[in-house]
Amino acid sequence: MKLQGFHPNLRPMKPNLDKSWKLSIYNEKQRLQKLLFPEGILYSKKKDKIKTLKTNPIMEIANYISISYNKKKARQNCLALVKLS
């Protein structure tokens, strides 16, 4: 699972999810998948892509926080570059 770009306070989730997935047996993986993607995952063999119809609300909130954090950090970096000019 790729969770890169998440806010540093949320990054500890990634190793735990990765590790949980890798160490889980089939039934546990199904439960984890249903928890994260309650409406399932669609796979296009033709395009070799996956799509989710809905994610767990907590994951949506974490994603929103991460996007906001990354935008704020990018603005700060731009301001720092402008000050150096």
PDB file of N, CA and C in Angstrom, residues 72-82:
ATOM      1  N   LYS A  72       0.668  23.530   2.392  1.00  0.00           N
ATOM      2  CA  LYS A  72       1.214  24.540   3.299  1.00  0.00           C
ATOM      3  C   LYS A  72       2.738  24.534   3.244  1.00  0.00           C
ATOM      4  N   LYS A  73       3.321  23.339   3.235  1.00  0.00           N
ATOM      5  CA  LYS A  73       4.771  23.215   3.178  1.00  0.00           C
ATOM      6  C   LYS A  73       5.314  23.770   1.858  1.00  0.00           C
ATOM      7  N   ALA A  74       4.616  23.506   0.763  1.00  0.00           N
ATOM      8  CA  ALA A  74       5.041  24.017  -0.545  1.00  0.00           C
ATOM      9  C   ALA A  74       5.002  25.548  -0.560  1.00  0.00           C
ATOM     10  N   ARG A  75       3.954  26.135   0.027  1.00  0.00           N
ATOM     11  CA  ARG A  75       3.867  27.602   0.102  1.00  0.00           C
ATOM     12  C   ARG A  75       5.016  28.167   0.916  1.00  0.00           C
ATOM     13  N   GLN A  76       5.338  27.511   2.039  1.00  0.00           N
ATOM     14  CA  GLN A  76       6.439  27.968   2.881  1.00  0.00           C
ATOM     15  C   GLN A  76       7.760  27.902   2.119  1.00  0.00           C
ATOM     16  N   ASN A  77       7.950  26.841   1.348  1.00  0.00           N
ATOM     17  CA  ASN A  77       9.178  26.716   0.551  1.00  0.00           C
ATOM     18  C   ASN A  77       9.260  27.806  -0.501  1.00  0.00           C
ATOM     19  N   CYS A  78       8.130  28.133  -1.146  1.00  0.00           N
ATOM     20  CA  CYS A  78       8.108  29.211  -2.145  1.00  0.00           C
ATOM     21  C   CYS A  78       8.441  30.547  -1.500  1.00  0.00           C
ATOM     22  N   LEU A  79       7.866  30.820  -0.345  1.00  0.00           N
ATOM     23  CA  LEU A  79       8.148  32.073   0.358  1.00  0.00           C
ATOM     24  C   LEU A  79       9.606  32.145   0.747  1.00  0.00           C
ATOM     25  N   ALA A  80      10.193  31.050   1.171  1.00  0.00           N
ATOM     26  CA  ALA A  80      11.604  31.024   1.540  1.00  0.00           C
ATOM     27  C   ALA A  80      12.466  31.318   0.322  1.00  0.00           C
ATOM     28  N   LEU A  81      12.098  30.769  -0.828  1.00  0.00           N
ATOM     29  CA  LEU A  81      12.863  31.032  -2.062  1.00  0.00           C
ATOM     30  C   LEU A  81      12.741  32.488  -2.484  1.00  0.00           C
ATOM     31  N   VAL A  82      11.553  33.069  -2.330  1.00  0.00           N
ATOM     32  CA  VAL A  82      11.350  34.478  -2.687  1.00  0.00           C
ATOM     33  C   VAL A  82      12.199  35.374  -1.790  1.00  0.00           C
TER      34      VAL A  82
END
